[in-house]
Coordinates of N, CA and C in Angstrom, one line a residue:
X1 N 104.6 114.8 123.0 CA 104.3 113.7 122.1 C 104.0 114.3 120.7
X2 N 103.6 115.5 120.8 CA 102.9 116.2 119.6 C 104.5 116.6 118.3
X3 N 105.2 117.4 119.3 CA 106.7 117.2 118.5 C 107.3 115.6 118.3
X4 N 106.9 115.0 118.3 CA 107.3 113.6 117.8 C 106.9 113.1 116.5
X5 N 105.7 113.5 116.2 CA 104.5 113.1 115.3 C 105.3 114.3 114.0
X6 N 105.5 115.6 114.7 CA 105.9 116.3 113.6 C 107.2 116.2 113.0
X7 N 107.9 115.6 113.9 CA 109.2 115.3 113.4 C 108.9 113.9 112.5
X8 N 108.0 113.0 112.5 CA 107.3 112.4 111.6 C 107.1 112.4 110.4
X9 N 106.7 113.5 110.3 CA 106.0 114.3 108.8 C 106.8 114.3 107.8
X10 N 108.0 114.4 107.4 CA 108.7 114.3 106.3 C 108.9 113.1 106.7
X11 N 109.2 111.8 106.8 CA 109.0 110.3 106.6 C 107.8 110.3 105.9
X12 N 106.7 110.1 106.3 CA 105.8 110.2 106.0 C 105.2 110.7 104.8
X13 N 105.8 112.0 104.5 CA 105.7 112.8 103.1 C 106.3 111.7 102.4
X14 N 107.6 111.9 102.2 CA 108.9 110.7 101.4 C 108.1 109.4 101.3
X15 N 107.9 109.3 102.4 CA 107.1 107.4 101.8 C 105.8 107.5 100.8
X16 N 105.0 109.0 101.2 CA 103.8 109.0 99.9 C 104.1 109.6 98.6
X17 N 105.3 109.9 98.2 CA 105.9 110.4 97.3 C 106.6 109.1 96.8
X18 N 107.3 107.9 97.4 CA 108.2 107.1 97.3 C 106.8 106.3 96.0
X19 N 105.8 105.9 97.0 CA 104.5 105.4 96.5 C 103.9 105.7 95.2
X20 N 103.5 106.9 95.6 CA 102.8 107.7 94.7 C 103.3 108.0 93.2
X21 N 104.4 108.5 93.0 CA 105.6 108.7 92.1 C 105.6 108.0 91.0
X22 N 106.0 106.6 91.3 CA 105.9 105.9 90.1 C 104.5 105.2 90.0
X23 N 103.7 105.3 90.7 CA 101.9 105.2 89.9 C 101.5 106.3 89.3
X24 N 101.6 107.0 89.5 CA 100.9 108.6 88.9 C 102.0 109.1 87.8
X25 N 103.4 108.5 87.5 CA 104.4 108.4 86.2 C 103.5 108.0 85.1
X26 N 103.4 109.0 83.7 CA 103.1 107.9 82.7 C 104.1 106.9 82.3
X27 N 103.1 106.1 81.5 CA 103.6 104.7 81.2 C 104.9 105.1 80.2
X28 N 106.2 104.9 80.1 CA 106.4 105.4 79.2 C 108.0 104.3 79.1
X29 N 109.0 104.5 78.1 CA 110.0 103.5 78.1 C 110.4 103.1 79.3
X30 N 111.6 102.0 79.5 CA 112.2 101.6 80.9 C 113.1 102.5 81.2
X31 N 113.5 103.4 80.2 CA 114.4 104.4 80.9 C 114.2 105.4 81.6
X32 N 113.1 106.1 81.1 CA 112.4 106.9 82.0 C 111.6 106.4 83.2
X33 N 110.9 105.4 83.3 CA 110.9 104.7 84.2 C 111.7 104.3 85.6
X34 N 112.8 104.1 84.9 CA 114.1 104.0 85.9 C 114.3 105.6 86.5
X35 N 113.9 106.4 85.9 CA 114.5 108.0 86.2 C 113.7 107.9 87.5
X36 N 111.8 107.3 87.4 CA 111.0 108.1 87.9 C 111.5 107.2 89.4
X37 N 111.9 106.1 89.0 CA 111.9 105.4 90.3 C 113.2 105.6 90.9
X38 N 114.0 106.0 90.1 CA 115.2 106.7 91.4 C 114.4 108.5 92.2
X39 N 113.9 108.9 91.7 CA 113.6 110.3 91.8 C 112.6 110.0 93.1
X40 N 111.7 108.8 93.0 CA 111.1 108.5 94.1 C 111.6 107.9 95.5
X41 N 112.8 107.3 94.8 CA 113.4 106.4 96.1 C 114.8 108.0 96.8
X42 N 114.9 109.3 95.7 CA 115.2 110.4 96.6 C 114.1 110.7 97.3
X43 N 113.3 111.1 97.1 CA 112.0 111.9 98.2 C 111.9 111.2 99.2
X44 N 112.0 109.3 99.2 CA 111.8 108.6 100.8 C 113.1 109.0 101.2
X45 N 114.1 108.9 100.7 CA 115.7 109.1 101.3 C 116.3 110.6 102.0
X46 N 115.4 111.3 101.5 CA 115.2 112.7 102.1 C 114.5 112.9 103.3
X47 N 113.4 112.4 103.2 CA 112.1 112.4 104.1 C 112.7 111.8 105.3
X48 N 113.6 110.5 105.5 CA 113.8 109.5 106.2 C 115.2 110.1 107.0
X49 N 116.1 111.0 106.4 CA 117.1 111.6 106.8 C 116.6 112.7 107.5
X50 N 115.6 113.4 107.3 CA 115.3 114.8 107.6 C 114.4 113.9 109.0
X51 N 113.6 113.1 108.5 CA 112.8 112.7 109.8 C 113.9 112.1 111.2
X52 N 115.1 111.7 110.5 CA 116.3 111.0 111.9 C 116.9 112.1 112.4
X53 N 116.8 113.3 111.6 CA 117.7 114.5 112.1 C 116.9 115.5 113.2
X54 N 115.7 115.1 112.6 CA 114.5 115.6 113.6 C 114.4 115.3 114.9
X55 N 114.3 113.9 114.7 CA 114.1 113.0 116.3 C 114.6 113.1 117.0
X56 N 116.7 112.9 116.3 CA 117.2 113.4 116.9 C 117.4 114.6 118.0
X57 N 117.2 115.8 117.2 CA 117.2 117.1 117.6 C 115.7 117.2 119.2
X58 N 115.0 116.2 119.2 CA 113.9 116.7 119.6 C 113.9 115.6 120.9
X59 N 114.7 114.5 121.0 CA 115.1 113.6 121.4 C 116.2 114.2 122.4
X60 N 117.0 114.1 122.0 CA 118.5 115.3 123.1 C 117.7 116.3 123.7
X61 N 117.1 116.9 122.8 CA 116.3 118.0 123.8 C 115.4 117.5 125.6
X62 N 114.6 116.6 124.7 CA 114.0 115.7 125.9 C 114.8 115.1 126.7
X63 N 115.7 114.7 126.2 CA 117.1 114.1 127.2 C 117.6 115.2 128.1
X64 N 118.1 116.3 127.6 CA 119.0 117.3 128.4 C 118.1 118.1 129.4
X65 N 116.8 118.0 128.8 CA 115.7 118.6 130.2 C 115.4 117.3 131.1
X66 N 115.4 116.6 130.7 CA 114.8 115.5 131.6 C 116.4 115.2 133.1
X67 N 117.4 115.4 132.1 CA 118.9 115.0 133.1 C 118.4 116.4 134.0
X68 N 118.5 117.7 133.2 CA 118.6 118.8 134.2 C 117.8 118.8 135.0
X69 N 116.6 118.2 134.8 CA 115.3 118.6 136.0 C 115.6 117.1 136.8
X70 N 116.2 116.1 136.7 CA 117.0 115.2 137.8 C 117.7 116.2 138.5
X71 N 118.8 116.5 138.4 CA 120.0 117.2 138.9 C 118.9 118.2 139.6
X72 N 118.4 119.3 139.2 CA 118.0 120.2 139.8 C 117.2 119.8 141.1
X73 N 116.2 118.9 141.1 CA 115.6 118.0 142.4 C 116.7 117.5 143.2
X74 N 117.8 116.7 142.6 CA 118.8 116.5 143.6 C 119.5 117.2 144.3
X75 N 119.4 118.5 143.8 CA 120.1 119.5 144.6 C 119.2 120.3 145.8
X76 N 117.7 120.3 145.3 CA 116.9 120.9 146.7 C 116.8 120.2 147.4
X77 N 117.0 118.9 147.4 CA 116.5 117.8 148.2 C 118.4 117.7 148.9
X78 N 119.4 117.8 148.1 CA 120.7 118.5 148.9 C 120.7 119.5 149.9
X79 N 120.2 120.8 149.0 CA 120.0 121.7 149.9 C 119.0 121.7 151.3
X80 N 117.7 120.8 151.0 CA 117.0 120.8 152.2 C 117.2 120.2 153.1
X81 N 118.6 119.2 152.8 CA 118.9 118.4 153.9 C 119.4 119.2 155.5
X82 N 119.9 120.6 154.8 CA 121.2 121.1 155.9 C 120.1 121.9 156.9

């Protein structure tokens, strides 16, 4: 569960950066403004890719152990039949 949470953390980051970003921008024309709020809506867009590529990766993993340690029980429970 613990690798779940950490595959979390860049979401997480990105969304307080997404937030944070343009409050803590000084006040300044709408053009720079627009800069800060694209620049913020990169950091969630990062955060949120990195966090799906994570889950992924951590997710198949828990899949391919979970299939193999099926299979593997089906097979001693094969083999102890004989």
């Amino acid at each position: 569960m613990r690798k779940y949470v950490w595959a979390l953390m860049p979401f997480a980051v990105g969304w307080a950066l997404f937030v944070l970003i343009p409050l803590l921008a000084p006040r300044t024309d709408a053009h720079r403004a627009w800069h800060t709020v694209i620049l913020a809506y990169k950091c969630h867009l990062v955060g949120m890719v990195t966090s799906a590529v994570l889950l992924a990766v951590v997710g198949s993993h828990d899949l391919f152990a979970f299939v193999d340690r099926k299979l593997a029980e089906r097979e001693i429970r094969r083999i102890g039949r004989r």
